[in-house]
Short mmCIF file of C-alpha atoms and ligand atoms in Angstrom, two decimals:
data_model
loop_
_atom_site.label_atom_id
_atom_site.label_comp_id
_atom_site.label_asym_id
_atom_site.label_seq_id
_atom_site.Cartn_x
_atom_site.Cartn_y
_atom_site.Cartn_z
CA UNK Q 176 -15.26 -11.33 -3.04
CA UNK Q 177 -17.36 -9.88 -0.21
CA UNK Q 178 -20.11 -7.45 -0.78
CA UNK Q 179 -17.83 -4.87 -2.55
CA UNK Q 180 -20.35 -3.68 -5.20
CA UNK Q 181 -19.84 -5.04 -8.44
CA UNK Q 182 -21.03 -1.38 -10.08
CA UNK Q 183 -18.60 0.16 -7.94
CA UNK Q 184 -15.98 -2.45 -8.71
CA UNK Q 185 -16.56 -2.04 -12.24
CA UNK Q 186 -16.48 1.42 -12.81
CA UNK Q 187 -13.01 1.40 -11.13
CA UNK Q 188 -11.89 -1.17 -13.32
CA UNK Q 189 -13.16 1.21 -16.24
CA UNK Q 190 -11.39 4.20 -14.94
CA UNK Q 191 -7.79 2.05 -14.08
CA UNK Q 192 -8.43 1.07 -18.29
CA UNK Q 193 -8.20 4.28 -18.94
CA UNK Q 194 -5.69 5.97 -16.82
CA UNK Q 195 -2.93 2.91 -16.47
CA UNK Q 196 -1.42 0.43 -18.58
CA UNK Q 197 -2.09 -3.27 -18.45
CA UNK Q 198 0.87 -3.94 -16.48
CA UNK Q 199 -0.17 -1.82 -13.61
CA UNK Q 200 -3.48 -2.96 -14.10
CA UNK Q 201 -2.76 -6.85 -13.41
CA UNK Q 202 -0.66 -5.72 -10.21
CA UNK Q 203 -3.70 -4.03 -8.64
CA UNK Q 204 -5.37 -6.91 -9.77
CA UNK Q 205 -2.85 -9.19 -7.46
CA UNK Q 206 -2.92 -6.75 -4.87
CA UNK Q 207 -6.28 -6.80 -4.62
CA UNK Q 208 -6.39 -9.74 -4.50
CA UNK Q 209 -3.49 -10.66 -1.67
CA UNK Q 210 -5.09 -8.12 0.23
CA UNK Q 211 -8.50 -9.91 0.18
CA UNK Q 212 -6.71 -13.13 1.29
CA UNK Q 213 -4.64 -11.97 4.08
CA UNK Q 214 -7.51 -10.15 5.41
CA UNK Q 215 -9.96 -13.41 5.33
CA UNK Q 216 -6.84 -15.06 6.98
CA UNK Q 217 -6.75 -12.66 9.78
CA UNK Q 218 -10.62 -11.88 10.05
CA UNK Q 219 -9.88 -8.13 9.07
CA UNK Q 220 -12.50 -6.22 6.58
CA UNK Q 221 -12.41 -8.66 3.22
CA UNK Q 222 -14.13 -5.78 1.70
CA UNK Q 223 -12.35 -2.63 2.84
CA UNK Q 224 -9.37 -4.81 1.80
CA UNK Q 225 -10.44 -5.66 -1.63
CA UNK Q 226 -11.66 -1.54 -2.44
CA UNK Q 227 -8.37 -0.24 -0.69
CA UNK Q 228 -5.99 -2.76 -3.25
CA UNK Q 229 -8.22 -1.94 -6.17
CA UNK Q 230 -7.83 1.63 -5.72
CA UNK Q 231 -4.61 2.01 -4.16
CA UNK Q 232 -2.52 2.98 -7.38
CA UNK Q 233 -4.89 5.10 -8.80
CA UNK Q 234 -2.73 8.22 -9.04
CA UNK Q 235 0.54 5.98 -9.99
CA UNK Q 236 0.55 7.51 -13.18
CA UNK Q 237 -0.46 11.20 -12.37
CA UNK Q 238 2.48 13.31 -13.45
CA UNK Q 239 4.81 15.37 -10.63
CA UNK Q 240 2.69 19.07 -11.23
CA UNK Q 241 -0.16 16.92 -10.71
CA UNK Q 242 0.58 15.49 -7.76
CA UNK Q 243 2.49 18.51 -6.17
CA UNK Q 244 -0.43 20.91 -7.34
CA UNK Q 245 -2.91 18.67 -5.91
CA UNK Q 246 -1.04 17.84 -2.50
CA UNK Q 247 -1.01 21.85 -2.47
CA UNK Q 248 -4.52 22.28 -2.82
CA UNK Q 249 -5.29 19.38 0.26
CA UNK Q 250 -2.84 21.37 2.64
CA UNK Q 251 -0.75 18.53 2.72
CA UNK Q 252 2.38 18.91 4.21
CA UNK Q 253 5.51 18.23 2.04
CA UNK Q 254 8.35 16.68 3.50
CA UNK Q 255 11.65 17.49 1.57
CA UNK Q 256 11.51 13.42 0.17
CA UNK Q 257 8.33 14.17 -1.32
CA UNK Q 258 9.19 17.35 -2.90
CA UNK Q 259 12.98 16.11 -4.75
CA UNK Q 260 10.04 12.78 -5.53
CA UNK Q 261 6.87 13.78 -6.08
CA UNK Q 262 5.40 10.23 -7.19
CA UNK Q 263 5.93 8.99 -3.65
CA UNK Q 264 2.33 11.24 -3.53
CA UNK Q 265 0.37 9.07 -5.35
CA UNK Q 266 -0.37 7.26 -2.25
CA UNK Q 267 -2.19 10.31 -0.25
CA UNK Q 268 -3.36 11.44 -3.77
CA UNK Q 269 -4.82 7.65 -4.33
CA UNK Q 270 -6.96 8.51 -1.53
CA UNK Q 271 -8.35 11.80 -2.76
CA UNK Q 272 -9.11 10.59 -6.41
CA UNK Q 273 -10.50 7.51 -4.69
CA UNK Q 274 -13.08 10.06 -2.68
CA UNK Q 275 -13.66 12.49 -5.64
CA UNK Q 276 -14.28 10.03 -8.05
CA UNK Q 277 -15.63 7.08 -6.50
CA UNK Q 278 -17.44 8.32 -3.46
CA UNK Q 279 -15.09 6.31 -0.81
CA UNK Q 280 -15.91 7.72 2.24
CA UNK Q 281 -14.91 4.38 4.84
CA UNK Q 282 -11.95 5.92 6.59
CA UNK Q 283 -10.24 2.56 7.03
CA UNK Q 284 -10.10 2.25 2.80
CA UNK Q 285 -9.48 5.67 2.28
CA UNK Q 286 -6.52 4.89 5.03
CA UNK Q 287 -5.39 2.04 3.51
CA UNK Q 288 -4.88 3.65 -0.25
CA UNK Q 289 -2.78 6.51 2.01
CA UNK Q 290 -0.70 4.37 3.91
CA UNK Q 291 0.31 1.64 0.79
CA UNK Q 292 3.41 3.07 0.11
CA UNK Q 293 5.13 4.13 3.28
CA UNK Q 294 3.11 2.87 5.59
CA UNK Q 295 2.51 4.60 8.89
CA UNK Q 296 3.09 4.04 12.74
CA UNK Q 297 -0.23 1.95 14.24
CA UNK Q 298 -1.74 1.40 10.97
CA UNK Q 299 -4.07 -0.75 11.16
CA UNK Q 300 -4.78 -4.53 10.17
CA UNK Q 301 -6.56 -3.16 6.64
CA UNK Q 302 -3.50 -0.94 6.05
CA UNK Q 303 -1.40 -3.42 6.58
CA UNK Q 304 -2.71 -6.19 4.38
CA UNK Q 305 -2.45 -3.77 1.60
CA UNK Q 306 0.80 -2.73 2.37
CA UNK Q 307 2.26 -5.86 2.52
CA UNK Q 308 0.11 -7.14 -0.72
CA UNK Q 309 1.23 -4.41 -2.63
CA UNK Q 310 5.20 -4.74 -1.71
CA UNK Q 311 4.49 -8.97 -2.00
CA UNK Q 312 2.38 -9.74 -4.59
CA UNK Q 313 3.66 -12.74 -6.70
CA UNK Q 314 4.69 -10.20 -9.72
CA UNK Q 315 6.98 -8.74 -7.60
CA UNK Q 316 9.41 -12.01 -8.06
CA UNK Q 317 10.04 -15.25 -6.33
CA UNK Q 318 13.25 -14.63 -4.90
CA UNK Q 319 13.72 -16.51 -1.63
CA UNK Q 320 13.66 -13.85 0.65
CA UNK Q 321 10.26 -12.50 -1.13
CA UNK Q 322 8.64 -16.03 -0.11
CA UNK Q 323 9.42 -16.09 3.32
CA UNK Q 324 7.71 -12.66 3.86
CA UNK Q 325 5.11 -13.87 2.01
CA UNK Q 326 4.47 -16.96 4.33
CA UNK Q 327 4.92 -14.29 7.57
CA UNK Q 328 1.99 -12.31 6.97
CA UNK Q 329 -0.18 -15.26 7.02
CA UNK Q 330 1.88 -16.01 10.45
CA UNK Q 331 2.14 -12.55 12.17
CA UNK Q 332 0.96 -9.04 10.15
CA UNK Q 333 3.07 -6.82 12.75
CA UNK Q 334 6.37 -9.02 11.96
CA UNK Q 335 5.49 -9.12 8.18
CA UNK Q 336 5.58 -5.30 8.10
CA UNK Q 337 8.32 -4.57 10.26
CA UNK Q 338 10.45 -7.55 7.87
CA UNK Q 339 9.07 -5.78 4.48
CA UNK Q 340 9.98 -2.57 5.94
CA UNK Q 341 13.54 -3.75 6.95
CA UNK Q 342 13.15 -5.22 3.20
CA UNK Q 343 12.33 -2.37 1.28
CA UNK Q 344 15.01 0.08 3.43
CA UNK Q 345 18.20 -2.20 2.40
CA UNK Q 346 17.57 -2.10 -1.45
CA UNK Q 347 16.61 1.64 -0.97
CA UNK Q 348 20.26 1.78 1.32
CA UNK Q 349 21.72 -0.08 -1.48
CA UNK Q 350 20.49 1.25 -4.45
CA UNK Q 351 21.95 5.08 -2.53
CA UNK Q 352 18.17 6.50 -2.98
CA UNK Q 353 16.62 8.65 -0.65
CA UNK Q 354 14.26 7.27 2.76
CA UNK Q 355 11.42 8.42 3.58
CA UNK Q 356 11.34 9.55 7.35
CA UNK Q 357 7.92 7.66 7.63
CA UNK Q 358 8.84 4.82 6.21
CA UNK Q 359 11.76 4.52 9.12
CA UNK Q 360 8.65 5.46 11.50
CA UNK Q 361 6.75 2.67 10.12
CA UNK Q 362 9.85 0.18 10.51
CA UNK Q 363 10.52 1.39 14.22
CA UNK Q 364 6.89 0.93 15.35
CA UNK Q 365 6.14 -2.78 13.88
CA UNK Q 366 9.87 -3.50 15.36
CA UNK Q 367 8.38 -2.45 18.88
CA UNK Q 368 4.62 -3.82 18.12
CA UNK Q 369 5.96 -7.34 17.10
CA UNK Q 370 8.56 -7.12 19.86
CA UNK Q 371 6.08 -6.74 22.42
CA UNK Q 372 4.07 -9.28 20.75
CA UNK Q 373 6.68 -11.81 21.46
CA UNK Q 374 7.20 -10.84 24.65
CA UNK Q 375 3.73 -11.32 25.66
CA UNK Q 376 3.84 -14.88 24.11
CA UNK Q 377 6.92 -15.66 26.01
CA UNK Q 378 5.39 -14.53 29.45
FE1 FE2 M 78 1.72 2.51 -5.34
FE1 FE2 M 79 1.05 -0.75 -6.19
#
């Protein structure tokens, strides 16, 4: 671990004790960190990595009032997903509780915890190690398909999320539950970023 203060790391550690149950708490654990690895792989911020996967479920168990009441009070704005699924919040609420309590103030973290669920169009490299660690992380199963995503982020991060996106969109297609209109945002914009990645390999 980089220079991510122990104090700091332990007082979160304290609070996830108290607010989440063990089983959450070992999948921040391996999402912190995945996140910490994939960013040493690809020379991003180890330690913005490591704080953003530590804290990036810290509203996961905040219940629906909570999360609407507080998304009303930070002027988000609701999109009708968010409203008929109010835990889809915890990401952007992550990020608040993460400032309130904890005194984050580094954009790119705070950024990071926002963008872990959805994602977002031109995230950047921190967002999208923690993205991808948090939809990848070795608790989430070893099915086949799982392991080849796995090996693409240490390969290419803008293919990786574009892949997990296309990933996460067919179960939610499958399973008939409702899409987020970021998260097809987020798909469309790795599609074009890895696109024109290859393209400027190719040239
Ligand atoms: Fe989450
Ligand atoms: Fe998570």
């Amino acid at each position: 671990m980089t220079s991510f203060s122990s104090r700091l790391r332990e007082q979160v550690l304290i609070w996830l004790d108290e607010n989440l149950p063990k089983p959450r708490i070992k999948h921040v654990l391996r999402v912190e960190k995945l996140a910490v690895e994939l960013a040493q792989h690809h020379k991003l911020d180890a330690e913005a990595a490591a704080q953003a996967g530590l804290m990036h479920d810290l509203a996961k168990y905040f219940q629906p009032e909570r999360l609407l009441q507080m998304a009303q009070q930070a002027n988000l704005n609701l999109d009708p997903v968010e409203a008929a699924h109010p835990h889809l919040l915890h990401a952007e609420i992550g990020a608040i509780v993460a400032e309130e309590e904890f005194g984050i103030t580094d954009p790119v973290v705070l950024a990071a915890i926002r963008n872990h669920t959805l994602g977002a169009a031109h995230m950047d490299g921190v967002s999208c190690v923690v993205f991808l660690a948090d939809s990848l992380e070795p608790g989430r199963g070893q099915q086949s398909d799982l392991n080849r995503l796995r090996q693409l982020c240490y390969e290419n991060l803008s293919h990786a999320v574009y892949e997990t996106c296309e990933y996460t969109l067919i179960q939610l297609l499958q399973s008939r539950k409702l899409i987020h209109p970021r998260a097809i945002c987020t798909r469309n914009w790795f599609l074009q970023a890895s696109q024109a990645l290859n393209s400027t390999l190719s040239a």
